[in-house]
CSV table of N, CA and C in Angstrom, one decimal:
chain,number,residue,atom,x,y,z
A,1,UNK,N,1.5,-20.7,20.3
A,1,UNK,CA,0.5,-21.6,19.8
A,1,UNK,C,-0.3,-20.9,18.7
A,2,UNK,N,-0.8,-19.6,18.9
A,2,UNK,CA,-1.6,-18.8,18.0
A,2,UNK,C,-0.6,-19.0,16.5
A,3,UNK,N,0.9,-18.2,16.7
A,3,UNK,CA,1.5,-18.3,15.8
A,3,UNK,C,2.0,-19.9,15.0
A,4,UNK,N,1.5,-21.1,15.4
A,4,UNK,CA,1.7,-22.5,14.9
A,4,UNK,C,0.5,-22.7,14.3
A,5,UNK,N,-0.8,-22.2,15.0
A,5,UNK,CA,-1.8,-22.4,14.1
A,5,UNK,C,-2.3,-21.4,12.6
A,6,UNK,N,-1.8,-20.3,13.2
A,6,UNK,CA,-1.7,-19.2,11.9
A,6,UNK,C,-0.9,-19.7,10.5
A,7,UNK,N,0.0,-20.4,11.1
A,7,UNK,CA,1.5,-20.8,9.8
A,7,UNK,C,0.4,-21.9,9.4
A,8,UNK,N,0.0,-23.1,9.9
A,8,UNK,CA,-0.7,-24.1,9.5
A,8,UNK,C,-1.7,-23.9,9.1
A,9,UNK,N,-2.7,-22.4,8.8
A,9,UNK,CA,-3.8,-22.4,8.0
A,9,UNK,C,-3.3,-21.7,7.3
A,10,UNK,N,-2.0,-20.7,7.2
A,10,UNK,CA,-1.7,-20.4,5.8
A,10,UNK,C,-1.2,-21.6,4.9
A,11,UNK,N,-0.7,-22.2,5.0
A,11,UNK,CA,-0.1,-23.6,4.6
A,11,UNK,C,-1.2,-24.0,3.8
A,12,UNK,N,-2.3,-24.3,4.7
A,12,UNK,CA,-3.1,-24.7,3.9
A,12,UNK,C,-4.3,-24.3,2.8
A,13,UNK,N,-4.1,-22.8,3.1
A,13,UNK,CA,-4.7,-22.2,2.1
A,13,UNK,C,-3.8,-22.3,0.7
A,14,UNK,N,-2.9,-22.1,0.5
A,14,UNK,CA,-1.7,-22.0,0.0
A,14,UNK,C,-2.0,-23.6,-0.9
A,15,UNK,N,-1.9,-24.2,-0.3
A,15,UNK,CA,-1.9,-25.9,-0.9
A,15,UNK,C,-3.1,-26.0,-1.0
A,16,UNK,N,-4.1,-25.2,-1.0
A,16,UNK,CA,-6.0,-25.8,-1.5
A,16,UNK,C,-5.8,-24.7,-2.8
A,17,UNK,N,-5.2,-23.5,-2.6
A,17,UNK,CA,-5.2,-22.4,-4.1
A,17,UNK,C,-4.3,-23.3,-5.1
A,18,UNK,N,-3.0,-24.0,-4.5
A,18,UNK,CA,-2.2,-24.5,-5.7
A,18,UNK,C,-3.0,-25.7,-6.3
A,19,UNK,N,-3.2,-26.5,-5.3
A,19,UNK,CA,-4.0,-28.0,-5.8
A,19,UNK,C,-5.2,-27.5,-6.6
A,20,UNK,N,-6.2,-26.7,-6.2
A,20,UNK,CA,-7.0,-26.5,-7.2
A,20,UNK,C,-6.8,-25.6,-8.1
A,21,UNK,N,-5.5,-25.0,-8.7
A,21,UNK,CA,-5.4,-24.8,-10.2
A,21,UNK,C,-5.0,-25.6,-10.5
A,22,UNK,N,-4.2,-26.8,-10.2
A,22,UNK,CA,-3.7,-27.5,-10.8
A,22,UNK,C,-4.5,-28.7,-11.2
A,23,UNK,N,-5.0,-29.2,-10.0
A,23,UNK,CA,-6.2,-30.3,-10.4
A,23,UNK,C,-7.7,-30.1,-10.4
A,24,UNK,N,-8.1,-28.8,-10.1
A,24,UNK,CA,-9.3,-28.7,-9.9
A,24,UNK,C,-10.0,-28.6,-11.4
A,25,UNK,N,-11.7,-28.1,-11.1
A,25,UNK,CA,-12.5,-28.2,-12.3
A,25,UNK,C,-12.1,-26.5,-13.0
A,26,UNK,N,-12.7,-26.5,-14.1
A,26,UNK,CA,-12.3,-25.2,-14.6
A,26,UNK,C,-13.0,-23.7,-13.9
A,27,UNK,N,-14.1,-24.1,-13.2
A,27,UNK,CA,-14.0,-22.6,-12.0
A,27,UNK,C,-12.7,-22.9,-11.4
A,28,UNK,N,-12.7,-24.2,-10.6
A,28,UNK,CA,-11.6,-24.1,-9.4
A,28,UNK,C,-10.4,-23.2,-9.8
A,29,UNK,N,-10.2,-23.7,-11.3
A,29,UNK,CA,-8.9,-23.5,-11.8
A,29,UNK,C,-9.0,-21.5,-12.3
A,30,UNK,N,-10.1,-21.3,-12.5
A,30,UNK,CA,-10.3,-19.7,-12.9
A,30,UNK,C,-10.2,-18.8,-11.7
A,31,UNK,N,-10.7,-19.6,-10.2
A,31,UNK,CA,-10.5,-18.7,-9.1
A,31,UNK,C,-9.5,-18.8,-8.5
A,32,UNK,N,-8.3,-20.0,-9.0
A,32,UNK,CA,-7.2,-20.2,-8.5
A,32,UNK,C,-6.3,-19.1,-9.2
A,33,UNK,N,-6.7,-19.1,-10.4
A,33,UNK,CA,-5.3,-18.3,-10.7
A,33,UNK,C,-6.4,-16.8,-10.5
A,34,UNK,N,-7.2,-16.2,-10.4
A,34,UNK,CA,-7.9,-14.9,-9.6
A,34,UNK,C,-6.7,-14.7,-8.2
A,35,UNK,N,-7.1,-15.6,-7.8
A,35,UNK,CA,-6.5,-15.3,-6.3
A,35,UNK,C,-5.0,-15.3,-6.7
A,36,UNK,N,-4.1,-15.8,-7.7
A,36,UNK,CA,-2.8,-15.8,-8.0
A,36,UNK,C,-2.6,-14.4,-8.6
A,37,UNK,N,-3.6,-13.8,-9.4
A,37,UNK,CA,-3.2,-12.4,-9.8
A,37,UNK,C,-3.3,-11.5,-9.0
A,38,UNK,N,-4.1,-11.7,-8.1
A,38,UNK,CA,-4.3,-10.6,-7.1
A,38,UNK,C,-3.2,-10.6,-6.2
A,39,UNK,N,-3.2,-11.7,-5.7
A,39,UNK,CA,-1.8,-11.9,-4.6
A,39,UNK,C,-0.8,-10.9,-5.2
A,40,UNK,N,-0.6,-11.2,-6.6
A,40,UNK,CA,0.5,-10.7,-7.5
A,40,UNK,C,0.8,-9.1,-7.4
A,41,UNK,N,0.0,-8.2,-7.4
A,41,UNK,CA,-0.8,-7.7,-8.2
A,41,UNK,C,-1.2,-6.9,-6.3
A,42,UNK,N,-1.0,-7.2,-5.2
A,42,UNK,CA,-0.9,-7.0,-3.9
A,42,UNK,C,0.2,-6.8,-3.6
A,43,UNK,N,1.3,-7.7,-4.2
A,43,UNK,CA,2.8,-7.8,-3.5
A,43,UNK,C,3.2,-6.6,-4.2
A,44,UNK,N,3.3,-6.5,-5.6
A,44,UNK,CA,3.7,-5.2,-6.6
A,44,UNK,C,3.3,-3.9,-5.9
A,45,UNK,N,2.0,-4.0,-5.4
A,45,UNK,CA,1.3,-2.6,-5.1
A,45,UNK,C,2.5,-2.2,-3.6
A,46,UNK,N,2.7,-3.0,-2.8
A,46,UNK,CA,3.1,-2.7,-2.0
A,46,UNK,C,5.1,-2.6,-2.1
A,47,UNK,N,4.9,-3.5,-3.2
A,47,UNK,CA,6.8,-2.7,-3.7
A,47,UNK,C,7.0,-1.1,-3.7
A,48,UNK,N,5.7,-1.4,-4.8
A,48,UNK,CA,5.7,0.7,-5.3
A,48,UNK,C,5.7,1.2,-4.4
A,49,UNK,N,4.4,0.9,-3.3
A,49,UNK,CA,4.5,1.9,-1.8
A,49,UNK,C,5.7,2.2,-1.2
A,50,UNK,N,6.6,0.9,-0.7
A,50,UNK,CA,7.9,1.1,-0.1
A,50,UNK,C,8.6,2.1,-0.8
A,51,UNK,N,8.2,1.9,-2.2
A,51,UNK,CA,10.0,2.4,-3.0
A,51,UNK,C,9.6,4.4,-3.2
A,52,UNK,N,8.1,4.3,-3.2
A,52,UNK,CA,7.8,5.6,-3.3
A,52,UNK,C,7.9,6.2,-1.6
A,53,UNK,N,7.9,5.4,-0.7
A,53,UNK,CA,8.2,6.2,0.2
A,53,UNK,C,9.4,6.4,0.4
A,54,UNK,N,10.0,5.5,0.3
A,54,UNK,CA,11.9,5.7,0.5
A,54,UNK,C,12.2,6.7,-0.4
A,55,UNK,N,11.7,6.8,-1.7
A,55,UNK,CA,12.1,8.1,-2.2
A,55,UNK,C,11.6,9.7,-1.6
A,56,UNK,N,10.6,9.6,-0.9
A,56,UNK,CA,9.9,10.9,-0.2
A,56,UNK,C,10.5,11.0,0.7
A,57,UNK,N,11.3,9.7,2.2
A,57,UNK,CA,12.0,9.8,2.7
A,57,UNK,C,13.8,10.4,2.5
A,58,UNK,N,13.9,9.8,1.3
A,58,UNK,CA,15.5,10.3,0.6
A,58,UNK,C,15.5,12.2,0.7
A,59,UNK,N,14.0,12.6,-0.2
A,59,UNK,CA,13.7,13.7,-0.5
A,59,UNK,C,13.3,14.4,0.6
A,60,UNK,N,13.2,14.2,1.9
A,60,UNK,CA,13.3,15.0,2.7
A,60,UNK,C,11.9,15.3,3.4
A,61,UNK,N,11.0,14.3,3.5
A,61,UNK,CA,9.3,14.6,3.9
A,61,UNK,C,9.6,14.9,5.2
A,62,UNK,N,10.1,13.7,6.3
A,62,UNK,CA,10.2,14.3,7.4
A,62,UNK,C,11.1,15.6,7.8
A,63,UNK,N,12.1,15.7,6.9
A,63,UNK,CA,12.7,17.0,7.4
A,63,UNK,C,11.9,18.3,7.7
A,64,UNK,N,10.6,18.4,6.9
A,64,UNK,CA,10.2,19.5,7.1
A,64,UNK,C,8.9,19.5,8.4
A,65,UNK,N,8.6,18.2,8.6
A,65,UNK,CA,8.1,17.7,9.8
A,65,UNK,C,9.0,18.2,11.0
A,66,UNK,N,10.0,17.7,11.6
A,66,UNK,CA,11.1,18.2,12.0
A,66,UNK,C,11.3,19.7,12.2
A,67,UNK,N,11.3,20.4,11.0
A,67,UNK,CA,11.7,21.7,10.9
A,67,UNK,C,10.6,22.4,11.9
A,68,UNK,N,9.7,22.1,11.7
A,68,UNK,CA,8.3,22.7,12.0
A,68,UNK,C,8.4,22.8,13.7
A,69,UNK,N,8.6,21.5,14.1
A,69,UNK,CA,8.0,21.1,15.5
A,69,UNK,C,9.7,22.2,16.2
A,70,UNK,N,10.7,21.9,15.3
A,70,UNK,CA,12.0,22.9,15.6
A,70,UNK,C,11.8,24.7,15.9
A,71,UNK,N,11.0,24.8,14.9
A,71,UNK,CA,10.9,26.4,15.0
A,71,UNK,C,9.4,26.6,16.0
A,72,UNK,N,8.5,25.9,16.2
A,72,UNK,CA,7.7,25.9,17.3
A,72,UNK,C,8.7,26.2,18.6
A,73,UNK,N,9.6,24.8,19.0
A,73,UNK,CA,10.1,25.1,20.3
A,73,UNK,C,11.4,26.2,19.9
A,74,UNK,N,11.8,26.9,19.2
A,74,UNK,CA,12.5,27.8,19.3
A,74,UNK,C,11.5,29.5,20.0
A,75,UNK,N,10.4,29.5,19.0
A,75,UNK,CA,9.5,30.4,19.4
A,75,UNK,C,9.3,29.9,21.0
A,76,UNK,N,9.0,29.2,21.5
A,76,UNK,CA,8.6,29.3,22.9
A,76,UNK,C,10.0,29.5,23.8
A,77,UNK,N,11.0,29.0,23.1
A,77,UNK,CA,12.2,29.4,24.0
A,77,UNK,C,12.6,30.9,24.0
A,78,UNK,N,12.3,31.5,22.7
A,78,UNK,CA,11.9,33.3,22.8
A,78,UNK,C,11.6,33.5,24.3
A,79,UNK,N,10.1,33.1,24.3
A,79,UNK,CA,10.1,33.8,25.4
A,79,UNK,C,10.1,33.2,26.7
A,80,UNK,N,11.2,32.6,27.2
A,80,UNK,CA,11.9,31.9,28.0
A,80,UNK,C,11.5,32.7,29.4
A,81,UNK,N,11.5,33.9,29.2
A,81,UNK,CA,11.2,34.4,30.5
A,81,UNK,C,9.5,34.6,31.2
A,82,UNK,N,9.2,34.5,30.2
A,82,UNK,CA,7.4,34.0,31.0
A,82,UNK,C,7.2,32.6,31.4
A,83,UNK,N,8.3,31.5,31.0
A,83,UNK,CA,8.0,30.3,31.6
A,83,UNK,C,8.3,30.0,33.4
A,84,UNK,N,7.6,29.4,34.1
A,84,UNK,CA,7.7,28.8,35.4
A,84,UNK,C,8.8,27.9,35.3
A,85,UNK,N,9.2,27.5,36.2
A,85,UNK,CA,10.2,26.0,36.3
A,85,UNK,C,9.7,24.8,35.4
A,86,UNK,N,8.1,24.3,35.6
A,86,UNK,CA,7.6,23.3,35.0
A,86,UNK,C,7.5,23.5,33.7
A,87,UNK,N,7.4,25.0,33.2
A,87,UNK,CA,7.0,24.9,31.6
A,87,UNK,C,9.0,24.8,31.2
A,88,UNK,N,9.6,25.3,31.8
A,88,UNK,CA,10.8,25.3,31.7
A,88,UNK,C,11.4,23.8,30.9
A,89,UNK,N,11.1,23.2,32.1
A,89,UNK,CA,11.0,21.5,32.7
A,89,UNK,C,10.9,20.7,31.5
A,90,UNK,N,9.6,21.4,30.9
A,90,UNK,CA,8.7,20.4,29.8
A,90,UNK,C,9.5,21.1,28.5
A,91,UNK,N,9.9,22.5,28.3
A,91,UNK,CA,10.6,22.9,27.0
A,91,UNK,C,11.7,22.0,27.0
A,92,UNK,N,12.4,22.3,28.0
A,92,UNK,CA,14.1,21.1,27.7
A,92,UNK,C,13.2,19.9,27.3
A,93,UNK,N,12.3,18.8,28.0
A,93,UNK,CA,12.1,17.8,27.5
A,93,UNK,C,12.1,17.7,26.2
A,94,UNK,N,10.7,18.7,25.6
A,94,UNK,CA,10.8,18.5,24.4
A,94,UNK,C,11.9,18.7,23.2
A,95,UNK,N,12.8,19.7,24.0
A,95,UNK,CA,13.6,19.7,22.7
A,95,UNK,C,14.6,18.4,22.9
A,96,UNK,N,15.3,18.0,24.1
A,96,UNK,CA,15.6,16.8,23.9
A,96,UNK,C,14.7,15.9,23.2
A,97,UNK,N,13.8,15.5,23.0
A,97,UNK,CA,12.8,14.3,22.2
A,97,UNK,C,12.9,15.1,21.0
A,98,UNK,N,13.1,16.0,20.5
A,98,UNK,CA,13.3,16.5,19.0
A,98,UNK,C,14.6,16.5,18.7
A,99,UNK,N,15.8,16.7,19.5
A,99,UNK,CA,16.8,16.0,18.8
A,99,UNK,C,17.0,14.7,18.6
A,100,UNK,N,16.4,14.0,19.8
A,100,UNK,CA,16.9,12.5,19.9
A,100,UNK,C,15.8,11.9,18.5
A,101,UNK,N,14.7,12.8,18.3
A,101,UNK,CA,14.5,12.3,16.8
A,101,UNK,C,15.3,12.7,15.5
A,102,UNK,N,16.0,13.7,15.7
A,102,UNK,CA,16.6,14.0,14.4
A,102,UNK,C,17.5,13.0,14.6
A,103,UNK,N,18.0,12.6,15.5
A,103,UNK,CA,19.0,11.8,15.4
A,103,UNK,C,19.2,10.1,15.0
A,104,UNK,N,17.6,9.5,15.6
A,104,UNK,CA,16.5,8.5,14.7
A,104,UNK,C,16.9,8.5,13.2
A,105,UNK,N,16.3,9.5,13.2
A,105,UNK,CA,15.8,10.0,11.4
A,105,UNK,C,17.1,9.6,10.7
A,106,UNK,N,18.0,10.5,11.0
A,106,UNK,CA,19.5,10.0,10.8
A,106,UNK,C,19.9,8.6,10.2
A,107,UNK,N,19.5,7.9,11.5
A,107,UNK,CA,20.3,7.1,11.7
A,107,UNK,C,19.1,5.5,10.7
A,108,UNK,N,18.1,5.9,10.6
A,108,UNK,CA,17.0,5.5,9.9
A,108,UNK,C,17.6,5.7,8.0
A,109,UNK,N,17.8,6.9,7.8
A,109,UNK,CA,18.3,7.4,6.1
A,109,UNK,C,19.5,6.9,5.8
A,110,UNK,N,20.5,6.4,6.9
A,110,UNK,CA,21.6,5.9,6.5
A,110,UNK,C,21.9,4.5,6.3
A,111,UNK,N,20.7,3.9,7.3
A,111,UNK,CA,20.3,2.4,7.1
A,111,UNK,C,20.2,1.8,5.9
A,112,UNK,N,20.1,0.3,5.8
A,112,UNK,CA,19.6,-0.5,4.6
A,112,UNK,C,18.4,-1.5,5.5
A,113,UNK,N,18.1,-0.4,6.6
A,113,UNK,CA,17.9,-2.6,7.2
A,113,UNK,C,16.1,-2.8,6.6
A,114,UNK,N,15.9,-4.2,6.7
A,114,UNK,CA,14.4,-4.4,6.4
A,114,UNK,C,13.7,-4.0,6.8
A,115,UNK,N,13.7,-3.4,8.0
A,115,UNK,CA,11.8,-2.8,8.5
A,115,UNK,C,12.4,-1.4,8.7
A,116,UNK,N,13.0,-0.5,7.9
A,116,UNK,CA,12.9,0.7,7.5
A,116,UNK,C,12.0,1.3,8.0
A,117,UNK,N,10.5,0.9,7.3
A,117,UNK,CA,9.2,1.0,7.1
A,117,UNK,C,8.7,1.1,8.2
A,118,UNK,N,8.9,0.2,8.9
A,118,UNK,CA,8.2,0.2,10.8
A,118,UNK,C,9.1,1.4,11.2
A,119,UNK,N,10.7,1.6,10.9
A,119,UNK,CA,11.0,2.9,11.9
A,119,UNK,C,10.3,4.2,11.5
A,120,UNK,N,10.2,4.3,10.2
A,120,UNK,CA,9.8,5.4,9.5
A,120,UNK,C,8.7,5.5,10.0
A,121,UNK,N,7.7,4.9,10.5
A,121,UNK,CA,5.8,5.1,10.9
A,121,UNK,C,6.2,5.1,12.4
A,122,UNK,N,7.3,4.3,13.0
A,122,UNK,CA,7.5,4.8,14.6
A,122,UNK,C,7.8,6.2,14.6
A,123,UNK,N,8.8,7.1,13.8
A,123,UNK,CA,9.7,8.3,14.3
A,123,UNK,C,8.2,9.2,13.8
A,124,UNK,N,7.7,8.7,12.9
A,124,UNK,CA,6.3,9.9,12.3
A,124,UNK,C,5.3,9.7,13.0
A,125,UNK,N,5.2,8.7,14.2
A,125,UNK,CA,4.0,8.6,15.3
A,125,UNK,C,4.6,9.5,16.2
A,126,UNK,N,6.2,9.5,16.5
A,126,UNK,CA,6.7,10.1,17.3
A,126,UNK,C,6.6,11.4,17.4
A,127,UNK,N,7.0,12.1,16.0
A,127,UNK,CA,7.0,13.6,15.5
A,127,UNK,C,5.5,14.2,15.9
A,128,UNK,N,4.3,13.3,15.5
A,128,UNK,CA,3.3,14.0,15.8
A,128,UNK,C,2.7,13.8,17.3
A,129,UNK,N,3.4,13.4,18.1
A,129,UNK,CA,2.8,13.5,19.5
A,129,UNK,C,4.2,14.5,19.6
A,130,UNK,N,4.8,14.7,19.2
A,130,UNK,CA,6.2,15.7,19.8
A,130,UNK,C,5.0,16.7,19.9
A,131,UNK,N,4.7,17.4,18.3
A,131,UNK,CA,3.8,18.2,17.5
A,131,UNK,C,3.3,18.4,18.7
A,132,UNK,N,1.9,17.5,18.9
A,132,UNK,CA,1.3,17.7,19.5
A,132,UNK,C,1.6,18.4,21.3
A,133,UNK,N,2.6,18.2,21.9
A,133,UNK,CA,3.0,18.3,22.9
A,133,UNK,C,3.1,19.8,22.8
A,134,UNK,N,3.6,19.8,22.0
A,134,UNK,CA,4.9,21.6,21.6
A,134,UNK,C,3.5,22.4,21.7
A,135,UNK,N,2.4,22.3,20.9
A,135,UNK,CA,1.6,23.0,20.6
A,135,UNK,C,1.2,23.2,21.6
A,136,UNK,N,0.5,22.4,22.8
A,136,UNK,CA,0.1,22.3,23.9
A,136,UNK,C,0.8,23.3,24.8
A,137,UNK,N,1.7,23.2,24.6
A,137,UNK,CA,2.9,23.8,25.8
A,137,UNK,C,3.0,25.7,25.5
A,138,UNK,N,2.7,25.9,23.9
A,138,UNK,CA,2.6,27.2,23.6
A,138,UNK,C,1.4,27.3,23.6
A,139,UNK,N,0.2,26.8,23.4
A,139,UNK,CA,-0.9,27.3,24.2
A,139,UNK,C,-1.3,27.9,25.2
A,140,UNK,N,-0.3,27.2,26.1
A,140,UNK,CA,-0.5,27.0,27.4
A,140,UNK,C,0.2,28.4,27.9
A,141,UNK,N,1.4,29.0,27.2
A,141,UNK,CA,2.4,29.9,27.9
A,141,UNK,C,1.5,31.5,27.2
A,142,UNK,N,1.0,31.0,25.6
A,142,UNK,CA,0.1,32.2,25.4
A,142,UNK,C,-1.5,32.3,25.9
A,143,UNK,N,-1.7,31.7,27.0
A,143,UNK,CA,-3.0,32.4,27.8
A,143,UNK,C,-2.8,32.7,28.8
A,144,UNK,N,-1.2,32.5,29.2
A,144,UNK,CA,-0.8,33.1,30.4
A,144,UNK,C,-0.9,34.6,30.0
């Protein structure tokens, strides 16, 4: 329902912006085509975004995201022998969730599909609670 009434007031914003450049008085017609440059001028802005991310993604941003959270859980697998079962427990998890992201990532760079964009902000919400975990977990084994 929400989504029927959403489409039907864009509809009709859409058809009050066109009708009043076309038939309105000369503000109508100045703020009609305002709101047409900006729209414009909105869509463009957000081309450049995409295309400049896809290129940062081509160039390797997350890799070094990745790399990082990689050589954390290698350091704590160092010292493998101060860990208990649980810390044990939680190292395998994490390194599982850090390949199963490299493997995302992957499979994200080799893509063409449309919402890129949404996987790329899912696997980089992902990386930084990985982050966050890893660091936690070596906190945790260096106050032991």
């Amino acid at each position: 329902m929400f989504k029927f009434l959403f489409r039907i007031a864009i509809i009709a914003i859409i058809g009050l912006v066109v009708y009043n450049y076309i038939w309105g008085n000369e503000s109508e017609k100045a703020g009609s085509k305002r709101i047409l440059s900006e729209t414009k001028d909105l869509f463009v802005g957000i081309k450049d975004l995409i295309s400049s991310e896809k290129t940062k993604f081509d160039a390797g941003k997350y890799d070094d995201a990745l790399d990082k959270i990689k050589g954390v859980l290698q350091k704590i697998d160092r010292s493998g022998n101060k860990l208990n079962a649980d810390k044990k427990a939680r190292l395998e998890l994490l390194q599982k969730q850090h390949l199963q992201l490299q493997e995302e990532l992957k499979s994200v760079e080799n893509g063409n599909s449309a919402d890129q964009a949404k996987q790329k902000d899912k696997i980089k919400d992902e990386m930084d609670q990985l982050m966050k975990e890893t660091e936690a977990l070596l906190k945790e084994i260096s106050e032991e």
